[in-house]
XYZ file of C-alpha atoms in Angstrom:
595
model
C 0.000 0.000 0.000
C 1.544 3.292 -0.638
C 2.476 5.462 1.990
C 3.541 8.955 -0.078
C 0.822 10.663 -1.860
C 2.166 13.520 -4.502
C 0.768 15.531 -6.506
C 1.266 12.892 -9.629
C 1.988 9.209 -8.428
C 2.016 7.458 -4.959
C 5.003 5.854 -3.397
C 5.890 3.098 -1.177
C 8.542 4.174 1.243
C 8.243 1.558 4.464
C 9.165 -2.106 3.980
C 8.553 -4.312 6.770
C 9.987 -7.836 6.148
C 8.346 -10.349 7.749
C 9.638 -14.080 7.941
C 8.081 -17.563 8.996
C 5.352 -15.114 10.923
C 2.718 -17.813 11.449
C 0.249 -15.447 13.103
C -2.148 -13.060 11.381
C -1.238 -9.590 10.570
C -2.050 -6.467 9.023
C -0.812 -3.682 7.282
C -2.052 -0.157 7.286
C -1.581 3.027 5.776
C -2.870 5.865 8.185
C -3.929 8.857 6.088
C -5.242 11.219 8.859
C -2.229 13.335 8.749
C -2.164 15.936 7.013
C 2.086 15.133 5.910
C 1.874 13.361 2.309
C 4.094 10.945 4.281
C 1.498 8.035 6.189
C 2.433 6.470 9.358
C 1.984 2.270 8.489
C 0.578 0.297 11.334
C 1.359 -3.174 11.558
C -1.305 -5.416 13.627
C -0.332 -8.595 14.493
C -2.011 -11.059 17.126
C -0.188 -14.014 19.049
C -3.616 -15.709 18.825
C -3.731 -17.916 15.633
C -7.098 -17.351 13.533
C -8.612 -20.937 12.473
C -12.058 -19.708 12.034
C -13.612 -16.246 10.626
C -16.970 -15.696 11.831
C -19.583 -14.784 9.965
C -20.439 -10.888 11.096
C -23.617 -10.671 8.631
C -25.149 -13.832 10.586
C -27.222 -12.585 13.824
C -29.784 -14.231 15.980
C -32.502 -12.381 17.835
C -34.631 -12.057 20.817
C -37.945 -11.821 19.606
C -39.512 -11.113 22.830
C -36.497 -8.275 24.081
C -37.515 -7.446 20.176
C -41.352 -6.952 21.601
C -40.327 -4.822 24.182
C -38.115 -2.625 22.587
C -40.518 -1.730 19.846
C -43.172 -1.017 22.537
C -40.929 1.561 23.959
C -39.194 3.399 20.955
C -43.190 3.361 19.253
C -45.965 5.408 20.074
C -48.531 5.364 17.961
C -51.652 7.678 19.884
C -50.546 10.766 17.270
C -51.035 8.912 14.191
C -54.307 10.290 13.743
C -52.732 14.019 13.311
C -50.942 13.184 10.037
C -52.597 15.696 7.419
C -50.392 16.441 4.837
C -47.695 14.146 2.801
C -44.784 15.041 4.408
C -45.905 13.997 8.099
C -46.848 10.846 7.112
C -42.908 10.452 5.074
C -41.550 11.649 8.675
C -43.698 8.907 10.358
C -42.877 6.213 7.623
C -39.357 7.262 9.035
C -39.678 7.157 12.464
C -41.370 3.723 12.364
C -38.682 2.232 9.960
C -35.922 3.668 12.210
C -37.513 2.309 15.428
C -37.286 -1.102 13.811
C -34.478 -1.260 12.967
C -33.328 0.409 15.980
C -35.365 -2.795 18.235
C -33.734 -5.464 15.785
C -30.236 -4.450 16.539
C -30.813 -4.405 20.187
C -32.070 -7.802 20.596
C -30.050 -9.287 18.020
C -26.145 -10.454 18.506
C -23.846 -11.949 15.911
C -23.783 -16.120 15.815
C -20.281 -16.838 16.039
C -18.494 -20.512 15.810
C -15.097 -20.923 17.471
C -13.303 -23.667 15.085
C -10.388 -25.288 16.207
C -7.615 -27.452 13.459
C -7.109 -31.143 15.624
C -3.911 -32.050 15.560
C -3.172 -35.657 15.840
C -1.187 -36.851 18.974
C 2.012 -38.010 16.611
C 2.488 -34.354 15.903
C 2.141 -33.303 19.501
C 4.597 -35.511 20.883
C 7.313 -34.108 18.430
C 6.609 -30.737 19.369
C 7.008 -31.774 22.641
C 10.192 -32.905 22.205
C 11.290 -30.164 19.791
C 10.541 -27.476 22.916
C 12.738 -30.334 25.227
C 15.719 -30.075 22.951
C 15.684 -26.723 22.466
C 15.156 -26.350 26.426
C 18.231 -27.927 26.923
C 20.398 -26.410 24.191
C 19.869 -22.906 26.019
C 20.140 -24.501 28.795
C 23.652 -26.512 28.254
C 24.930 -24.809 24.589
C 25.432 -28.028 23.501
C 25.415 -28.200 19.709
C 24.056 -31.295 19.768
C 20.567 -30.337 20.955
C 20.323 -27.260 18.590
C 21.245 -29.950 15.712
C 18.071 -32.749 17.343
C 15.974 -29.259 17.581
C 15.996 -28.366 13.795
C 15.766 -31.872 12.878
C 13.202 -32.394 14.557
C 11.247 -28.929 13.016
C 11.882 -29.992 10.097
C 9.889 -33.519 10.718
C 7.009 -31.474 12.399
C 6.599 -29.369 9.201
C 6.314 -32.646 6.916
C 3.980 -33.644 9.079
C 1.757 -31.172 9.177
C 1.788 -30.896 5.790
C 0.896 -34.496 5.586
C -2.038 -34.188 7.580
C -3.482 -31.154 6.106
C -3.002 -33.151 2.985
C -4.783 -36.086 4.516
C -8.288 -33.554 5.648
C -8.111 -31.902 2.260
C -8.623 -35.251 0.705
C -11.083 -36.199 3.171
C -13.201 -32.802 2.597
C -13.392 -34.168 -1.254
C -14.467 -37.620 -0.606
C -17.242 -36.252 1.827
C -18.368 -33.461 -0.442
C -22.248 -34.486 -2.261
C -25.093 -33.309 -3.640
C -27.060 -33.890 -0.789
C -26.440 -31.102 1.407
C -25.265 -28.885 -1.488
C -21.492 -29.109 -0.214
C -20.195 -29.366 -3.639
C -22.090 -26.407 -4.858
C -20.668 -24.244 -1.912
C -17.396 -25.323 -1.734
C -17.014 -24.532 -6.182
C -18.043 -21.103 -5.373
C -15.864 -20.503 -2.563
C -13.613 -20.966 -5.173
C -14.832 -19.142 -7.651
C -16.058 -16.405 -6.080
C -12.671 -15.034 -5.191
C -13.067 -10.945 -3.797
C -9.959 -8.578 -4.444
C -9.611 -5.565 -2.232
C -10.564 -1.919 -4.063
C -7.527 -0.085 -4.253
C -6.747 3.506 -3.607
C -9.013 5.683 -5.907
C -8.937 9.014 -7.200
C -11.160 10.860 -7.267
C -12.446 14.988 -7.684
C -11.844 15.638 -4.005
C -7.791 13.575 -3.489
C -7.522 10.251 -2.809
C -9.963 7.822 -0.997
C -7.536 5.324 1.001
C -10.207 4.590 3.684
C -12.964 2.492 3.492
C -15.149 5.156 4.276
C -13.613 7.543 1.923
C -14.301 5.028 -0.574
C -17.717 4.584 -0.024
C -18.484 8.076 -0.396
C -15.991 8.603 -3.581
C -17.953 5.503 -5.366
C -21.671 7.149 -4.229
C -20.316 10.339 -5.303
C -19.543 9.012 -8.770
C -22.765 7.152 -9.383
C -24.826 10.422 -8.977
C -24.494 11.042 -12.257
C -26.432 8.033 -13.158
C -29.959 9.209 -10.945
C -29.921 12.600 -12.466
C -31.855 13.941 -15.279
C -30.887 13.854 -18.655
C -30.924 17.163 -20.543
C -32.316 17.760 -24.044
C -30.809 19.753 -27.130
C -31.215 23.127 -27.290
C -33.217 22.736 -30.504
C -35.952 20.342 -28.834
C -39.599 22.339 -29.223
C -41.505 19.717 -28.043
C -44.408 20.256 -25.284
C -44.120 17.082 -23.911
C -43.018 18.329 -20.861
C -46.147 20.391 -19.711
C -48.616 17.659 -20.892
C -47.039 15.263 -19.081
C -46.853 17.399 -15.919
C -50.823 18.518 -16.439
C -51.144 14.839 -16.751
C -49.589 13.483 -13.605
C -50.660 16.608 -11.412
C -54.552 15.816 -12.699
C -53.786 11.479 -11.911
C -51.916 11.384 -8.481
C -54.272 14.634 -7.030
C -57.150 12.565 -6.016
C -57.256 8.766 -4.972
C -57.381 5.844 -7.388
C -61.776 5.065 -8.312
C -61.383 1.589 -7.357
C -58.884 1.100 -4.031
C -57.921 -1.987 -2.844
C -59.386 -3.701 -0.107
C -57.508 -3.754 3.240
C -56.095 -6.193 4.454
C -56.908 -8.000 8.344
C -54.246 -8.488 10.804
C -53.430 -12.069 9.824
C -52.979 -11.290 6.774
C -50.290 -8.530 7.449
C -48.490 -11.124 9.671
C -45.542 -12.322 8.445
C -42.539 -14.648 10.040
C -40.737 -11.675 11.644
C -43.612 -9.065 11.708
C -45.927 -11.152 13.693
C -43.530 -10.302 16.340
C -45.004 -6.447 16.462
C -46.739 -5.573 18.969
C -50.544 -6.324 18.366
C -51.354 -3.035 20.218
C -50.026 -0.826 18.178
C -50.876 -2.634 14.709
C -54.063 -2.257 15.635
C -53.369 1.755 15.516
C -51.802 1.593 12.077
C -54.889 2.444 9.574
C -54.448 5.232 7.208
C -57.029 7.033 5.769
C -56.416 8.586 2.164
C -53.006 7.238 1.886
C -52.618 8.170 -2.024
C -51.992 11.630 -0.582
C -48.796 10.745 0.878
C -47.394 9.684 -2.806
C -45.791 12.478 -4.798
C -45.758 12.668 -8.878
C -43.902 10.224 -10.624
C -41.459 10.440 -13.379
C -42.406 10.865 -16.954
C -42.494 7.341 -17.583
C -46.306 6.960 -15.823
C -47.488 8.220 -18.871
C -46.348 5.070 -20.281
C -48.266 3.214 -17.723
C -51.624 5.308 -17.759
C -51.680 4.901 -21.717
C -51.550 0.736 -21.264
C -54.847 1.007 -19.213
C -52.538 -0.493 -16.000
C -54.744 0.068 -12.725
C -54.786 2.931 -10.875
C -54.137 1.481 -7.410
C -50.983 -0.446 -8.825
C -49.578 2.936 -10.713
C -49.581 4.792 -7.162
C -48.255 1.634 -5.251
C -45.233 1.548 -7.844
C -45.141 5.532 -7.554
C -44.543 5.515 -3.858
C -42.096 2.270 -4.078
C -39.950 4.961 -6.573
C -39.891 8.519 -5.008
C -38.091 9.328 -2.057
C -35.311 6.434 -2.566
C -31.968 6.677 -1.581
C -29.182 4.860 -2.042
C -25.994 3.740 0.258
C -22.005 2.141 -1.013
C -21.002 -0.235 0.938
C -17.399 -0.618 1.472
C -15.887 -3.608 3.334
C -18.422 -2.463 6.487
C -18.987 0.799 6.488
C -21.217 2.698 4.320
C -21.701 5.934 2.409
C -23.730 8.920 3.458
C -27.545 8.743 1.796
C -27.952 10.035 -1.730
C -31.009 10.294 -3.201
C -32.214 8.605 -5.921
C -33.955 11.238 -8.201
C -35.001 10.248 -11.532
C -34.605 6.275 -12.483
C -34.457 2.659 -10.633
C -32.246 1.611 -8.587
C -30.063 -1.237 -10.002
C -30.931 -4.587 -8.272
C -34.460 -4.362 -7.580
C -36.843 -6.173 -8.739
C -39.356 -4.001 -10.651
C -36.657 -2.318 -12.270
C -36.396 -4.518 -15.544
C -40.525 -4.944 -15.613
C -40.109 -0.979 -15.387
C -37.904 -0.463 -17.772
C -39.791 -2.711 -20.289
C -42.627 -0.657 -19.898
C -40.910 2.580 -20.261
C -39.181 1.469 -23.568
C -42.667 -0.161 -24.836
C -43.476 2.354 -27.452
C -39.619 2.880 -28.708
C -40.043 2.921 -32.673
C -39.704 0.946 -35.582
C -39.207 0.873 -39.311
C -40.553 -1.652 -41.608
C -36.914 -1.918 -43.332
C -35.544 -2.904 -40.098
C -35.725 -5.187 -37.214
C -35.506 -4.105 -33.807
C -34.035 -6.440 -30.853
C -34.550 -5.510 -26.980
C -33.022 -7.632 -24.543
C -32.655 -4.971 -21.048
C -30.781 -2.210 -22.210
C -29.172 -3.629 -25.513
C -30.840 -2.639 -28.495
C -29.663 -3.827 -31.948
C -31.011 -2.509 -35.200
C -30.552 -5.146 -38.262
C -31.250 -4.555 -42.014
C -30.943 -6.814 -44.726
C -30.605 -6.073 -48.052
C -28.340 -7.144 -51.729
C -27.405 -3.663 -51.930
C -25.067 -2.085 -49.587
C -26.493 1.903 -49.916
C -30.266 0.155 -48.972
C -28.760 -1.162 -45.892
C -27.221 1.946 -44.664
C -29.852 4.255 -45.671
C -32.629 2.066 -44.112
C -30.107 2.095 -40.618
C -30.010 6.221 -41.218
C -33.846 6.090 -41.092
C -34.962 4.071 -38.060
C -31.805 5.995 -35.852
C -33.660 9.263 -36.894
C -36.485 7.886 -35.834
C -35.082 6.861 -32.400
C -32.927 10.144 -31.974
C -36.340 11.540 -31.814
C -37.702 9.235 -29.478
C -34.681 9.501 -27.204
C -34.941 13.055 -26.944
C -38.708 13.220 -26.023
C -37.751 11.032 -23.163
C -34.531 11.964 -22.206
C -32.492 8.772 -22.904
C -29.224 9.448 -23.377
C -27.093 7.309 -25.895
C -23.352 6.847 -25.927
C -22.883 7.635 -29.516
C -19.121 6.205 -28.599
C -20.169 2.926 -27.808
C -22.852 2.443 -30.464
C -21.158 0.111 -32.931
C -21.834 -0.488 -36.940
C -21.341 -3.617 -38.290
C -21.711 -4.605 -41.822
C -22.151 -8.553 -41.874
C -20.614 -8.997 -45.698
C -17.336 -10.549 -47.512
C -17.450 -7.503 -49.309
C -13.779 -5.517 -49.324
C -14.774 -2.341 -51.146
C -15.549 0.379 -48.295
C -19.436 1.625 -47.768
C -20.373 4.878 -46.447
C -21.799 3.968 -42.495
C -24.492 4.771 -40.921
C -24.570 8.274 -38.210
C -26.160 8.992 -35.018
C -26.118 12.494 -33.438
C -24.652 14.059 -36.486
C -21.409 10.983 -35.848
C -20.587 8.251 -38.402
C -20.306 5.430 -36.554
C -17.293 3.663 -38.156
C -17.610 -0.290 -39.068
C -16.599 -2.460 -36.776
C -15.042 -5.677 -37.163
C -16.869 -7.285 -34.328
C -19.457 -6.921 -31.503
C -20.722 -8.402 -28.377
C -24.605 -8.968 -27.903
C -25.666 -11.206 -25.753
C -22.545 -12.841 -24.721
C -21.745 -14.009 -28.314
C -19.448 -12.339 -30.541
C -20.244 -11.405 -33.732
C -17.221 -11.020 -35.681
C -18.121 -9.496 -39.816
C -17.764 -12.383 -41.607
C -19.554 -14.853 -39.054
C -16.538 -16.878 -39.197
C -17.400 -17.231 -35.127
C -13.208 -17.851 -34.745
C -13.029 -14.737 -32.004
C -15.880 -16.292 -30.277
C -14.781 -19.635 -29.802
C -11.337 -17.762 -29.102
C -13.223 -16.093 -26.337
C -15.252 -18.650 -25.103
C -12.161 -21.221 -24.976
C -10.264 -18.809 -22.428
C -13.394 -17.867 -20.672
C -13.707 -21.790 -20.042
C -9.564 -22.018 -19.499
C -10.233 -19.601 -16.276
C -13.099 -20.912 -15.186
C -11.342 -23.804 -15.128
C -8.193 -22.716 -13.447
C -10.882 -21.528 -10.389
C -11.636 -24.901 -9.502
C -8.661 -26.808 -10.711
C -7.898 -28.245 -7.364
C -11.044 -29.956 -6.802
C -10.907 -31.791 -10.616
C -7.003 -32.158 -10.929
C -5.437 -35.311 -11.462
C -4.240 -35.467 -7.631
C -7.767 -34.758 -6.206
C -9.445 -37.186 -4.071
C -12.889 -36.064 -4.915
C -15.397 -38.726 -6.374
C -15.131 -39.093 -9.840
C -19.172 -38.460 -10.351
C -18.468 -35.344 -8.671
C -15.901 -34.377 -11.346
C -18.471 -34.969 -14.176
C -21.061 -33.097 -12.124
C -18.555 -29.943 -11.792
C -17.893 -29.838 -15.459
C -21.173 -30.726 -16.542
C -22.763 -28.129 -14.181
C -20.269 -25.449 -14.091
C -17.782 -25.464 -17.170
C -19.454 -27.043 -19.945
C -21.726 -24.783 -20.304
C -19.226 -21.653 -20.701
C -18.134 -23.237 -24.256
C -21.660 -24.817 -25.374
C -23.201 -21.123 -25.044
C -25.154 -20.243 -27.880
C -24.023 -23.254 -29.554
C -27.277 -23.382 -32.290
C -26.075 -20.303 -33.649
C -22.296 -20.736 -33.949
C -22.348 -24.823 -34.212
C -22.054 -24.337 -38.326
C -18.577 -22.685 -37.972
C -15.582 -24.765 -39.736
C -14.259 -27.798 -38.487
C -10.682 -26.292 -37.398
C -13.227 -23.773 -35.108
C -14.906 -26.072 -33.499
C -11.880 -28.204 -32.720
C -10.735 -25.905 -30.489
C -13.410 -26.373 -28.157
C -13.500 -30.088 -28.503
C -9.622 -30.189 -27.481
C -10.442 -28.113 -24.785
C -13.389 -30.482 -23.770
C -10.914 -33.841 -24.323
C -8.077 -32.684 -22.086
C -10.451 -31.786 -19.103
C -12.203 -35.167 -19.550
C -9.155 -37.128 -19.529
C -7.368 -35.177 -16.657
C -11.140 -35.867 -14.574
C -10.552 -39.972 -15.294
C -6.794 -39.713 -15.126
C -6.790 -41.545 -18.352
C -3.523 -43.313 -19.663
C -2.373 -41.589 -22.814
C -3.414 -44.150 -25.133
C -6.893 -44.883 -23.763
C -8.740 -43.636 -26.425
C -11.490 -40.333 -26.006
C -14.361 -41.941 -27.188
C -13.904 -45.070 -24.748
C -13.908 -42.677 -21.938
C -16.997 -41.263 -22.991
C -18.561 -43.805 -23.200
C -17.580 -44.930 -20.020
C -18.755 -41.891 -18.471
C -21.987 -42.181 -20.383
C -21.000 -38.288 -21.791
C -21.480 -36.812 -25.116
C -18.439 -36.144 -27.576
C -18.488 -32.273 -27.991
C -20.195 -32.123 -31.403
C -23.304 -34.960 -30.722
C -23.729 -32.624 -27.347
C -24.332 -29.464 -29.346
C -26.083 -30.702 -32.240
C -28.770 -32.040 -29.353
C -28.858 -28.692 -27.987
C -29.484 -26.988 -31.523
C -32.064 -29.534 -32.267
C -33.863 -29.283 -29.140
C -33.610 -25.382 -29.936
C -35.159 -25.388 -33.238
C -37.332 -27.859 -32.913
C -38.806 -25.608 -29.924
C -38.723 -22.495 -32.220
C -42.446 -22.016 -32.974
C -43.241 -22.177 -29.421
C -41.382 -18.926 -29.055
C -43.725 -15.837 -28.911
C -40.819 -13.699 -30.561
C -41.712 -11.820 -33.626
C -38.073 -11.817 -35.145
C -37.842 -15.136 -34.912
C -41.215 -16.067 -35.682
C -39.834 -14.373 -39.008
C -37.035 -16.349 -39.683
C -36.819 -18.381 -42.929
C -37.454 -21.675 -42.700
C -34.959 -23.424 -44.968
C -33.829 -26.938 -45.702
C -30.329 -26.964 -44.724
C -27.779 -28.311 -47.126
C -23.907 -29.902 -46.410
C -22.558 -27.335 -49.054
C -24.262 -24.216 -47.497
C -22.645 -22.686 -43.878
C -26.032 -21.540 -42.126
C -26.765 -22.234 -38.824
C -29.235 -25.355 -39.499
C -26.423 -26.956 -40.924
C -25.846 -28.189 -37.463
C -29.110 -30.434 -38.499
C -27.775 -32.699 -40.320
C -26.629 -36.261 -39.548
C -23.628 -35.356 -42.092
C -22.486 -32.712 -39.822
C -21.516 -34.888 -36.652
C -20.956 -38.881 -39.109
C -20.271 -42.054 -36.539
């Protein structure tokens, strides 16, 4: 960690050196100073750690729960809530009291885990500590020599028994109790500390500074988009008349309320019955301010009225918090969008993009927030003038609604083997360039639909993955072979088999790749002899060869095609697939994949 901040780079100027420390330690950099130069703090403890316990794991007192929350709560001035903003202040309160009863009864569950180690190894430390005893003791060289020897032997065992639980750990690990499943993403799910960031205000070493330097930064992303300068539109004041004229009286047909039992949950049945009984609000569609301009979208598709102001008052007034190791950020408020991770933010989003336009030259694909235009045509001037015309269209659209598009990561790609150039297509006023490739959906679409950087990508995607969980399907590993298969089948196979009906025509010199990649994990999972033969392991392990598994999955796919309520692909041509012609039904064919 560096411990000299200047004006252009950071430094390292302490060094401690630390050998055969077998106690836990840390290292930090203290940046309360004002001096560019930080003090470093090294922590160590003469207690060895064999267990961390889990802080976010607490059990609670449900009836010290009851009583706290009957005295932090008092519920006889609820009837004096007029206006909007005393009812936010009690929504407040009553959230904050709680919480505020929850952390009082509740303590952490922590497990004190101790390593056994076998008698054998305590006797030789035993007599390790005798011999060194008597070399200070005596000075005799002798002992000192028997000492280190004997170190030395303690160290090989230990390393022989942790060897010996390791490989116990595998054999016990099933699907039963989902140990197998935990124990692969313990592994995979490897977390790197954030390092120092920069940011407008210096540099965030803390935790807490960099909590508030990441909320600080993600502002920009709840704040509203302007519009060009040229924009006449009225949109603005008819959706304001609009909203003002919904959310001022209450929705015609309110839902019914619901009883106490009803309201009950697993934890809530633990509030006090006394003061649930005090929590009826009348005209509670008062307390929910105007929306965003996006409830347009939802009065126009004839939703309900009582479910537009329940999603209205689940949006305004959010905030948001960074957490950083644990501590957190100070509030910001969320004021224009959904916050990421919740759940009605994609069915939200949907319905906010539901009338985006289209173009009958073009096809329009949605998936989230990745849009991709495609035209088709023999000549090359049709394609990009029908592109020209639906991104008018949408610049249009955009603007109304104040979406704003990176023009510099909207790419052009013209799928052709033609070499001569063609003028692109622009957006904003930009020409967006050709590209020789892009990403959608996790597949990679390279100009010629060769699918070569795909596989490229896909086959070091898998190599990682793979390198993750190496030491539970090595060669050396005494897990249960089933449990090998499982792991691949579950976890790794499907990283290279991913979107395998569109890419499964590429050549054969492609698709090799992946099979070779497929072979060698097999055959290091049965710790096959080198001239066992690949297709009598598989059919040992009762596992498909690489190209029978995909051709399954692309049949399965197709087959399930007009089941799909998808109007671009209800579209697609239905052709016969021939051995001559690279299209993706090629994959079809019993030529494609010959015993």
């Amino acid at each position: 960690m560096p411990t000299r901040y200047g004006t252009h780079s950071s430094n390292t100027l302490d060094i401690a050196l630390i050998n055969n420390f077998n106690f836990p330690y840390d290292i930090t950099s203290i940046s309360d100073l004002s001096s560019d130069h930080n003090p470093v703090l090294l922590n160590f403890s003469l207690c060895n750690i064999t267990h961390m316990d889990k802080t976010r794991a607490f059990t609670t007192c449900w009836s010290a729960f009851h009583k706290n929350l009957d005295k932090n709560i008092h519920f006889a001035d609820i009837l004096n809530i007029n206006n909007p903003h005393t009812l936010e202040d009690k929504i407040t309160q009553f959230t904050d009291a709680v919480r505020s009863a929850h952390s009082q009864a509740s303590k952490p569950i922590t497990r004190k885990a101790h390593f056994y180690t076998p008698q054998h190894i305590k006797n030789l430390i035993s007599l390790k500590n005798r011999a060194r005893k008597l070399y200070h003791n005596t000075l005799n060289p002798i002992y000192r020599t028997e000492a280190n020897r004997l170190q030395a032997h303690i160290k090989k065992q230990v390393k022989i028994h942790t060897q010996h639980v390791w490989n116990d750990r595998l054999k016990a690990l099933n699907t039963r109790d989902n140990s197998i499943w935990q124990i692969q993403r313990n592994f995979r799910n490897s977390k790197s500390n954030i390092p120092t960031l920069t940011h407008t205000s210096g540099i965030a070493t803390s935790a807490d500074q960099k909590a508030n330097a990441l909320a600080n930064s993600f502002k920009s992303n709840y704040t509203e988009n302007k519009r060009l300068d040229n924009f006449t539109n009225n949109i603005d004041s008819d959706v304001t008349s609009t909203l003002e004229n919904f959310f001022a009286n209450p929705p015609t047909t309110p839902l019914a309320p619901t009883n106490t039992d009803e309201a009950y949950g697993k934890n809530l049945g633990w509030l006090p019955e006394r003061q649930i009984h005090w929590s009826c609000f009348s005209g509670h569609s008062k307390g929910f301010r105007p929306g965003l301009d996006q409830w347009t979208h939802l009065q126009t598709d004839n939703f309900p009225a009582p479910l537009i102001h329940i999603i209205n008052s689940y949006l305004v007034n959010r905030t948001y918090k960074v957490r950083v190791n644990n501590t957190f950020s100070l509030p910001h408020r969320v004021n224009i969008g959904v916050t990421q991770g919740s759940l009605l933010g994609p069915v939200l989003f949907n319905i906010y993009l539901n009338d985006i336009p289209s173009h009958p030259q073009t096809m329009l694909n949605l998936y989230a927030d990745d849009t991709a235009i495609l035209a088709t045509f023999k000549n090359h001037k049709t394609v990009t003038l029908a592109l020209n015309k639906h991104l008018a269209l949408l610049e249009n659209y955009f603007n109304q609604w104040k979406i704003n598009i990176n023009v510099e990561k909207t790419v052009a790609v013209l799928f052709t083997k033609r070499i001569k150039p063609v003028k692109p297509p622009t957006l904003y006023s930009t020409p967006l360039q050709w590209s020789q490739s892009t990403k959608y959906l996790g597949l990679i679409l390279d100009k010629n639909l060769a699918w070569k950087h795909h596989i490229l990508h896909a086959r070091d995607k898998f190599r990682h993955a793979l390198r993750l969980i190496y030491p539970l399907i090595c060669r050396n590993s005494e897990m249960d072979m089933y449990n090998k298969v499982l792991l691949y089948t579950a976890v790794l196979r499907p990283i290279i088999s991913y979107g395998c009906p569109v890419w499964g025509y590429a050549a054969k010199t492609n698709i090799k790749i992946l099979e070779v990649a497929q072979n060698s994990i097999i055959r290091t999972i049965t710790k096959a002899h080198r001239y066992t033969r690949n297709s009598t392991i598989y059919k040992a392990l009762k596992l498909h060869p690489f190209k029978n598994y995909i051709q399954i999955l692309a049949k399965k796919f197709f087959a399930n095609l007009p089941n799909i309520n998808n109007a671009n692909l209800m579209n697609l041509e239905n052709y016969t697939p021939q051995d001559d012609h690279k299209r993706p039904r090629r994959i079809l064919l019993d030529s494609y994949n010959p015993p």
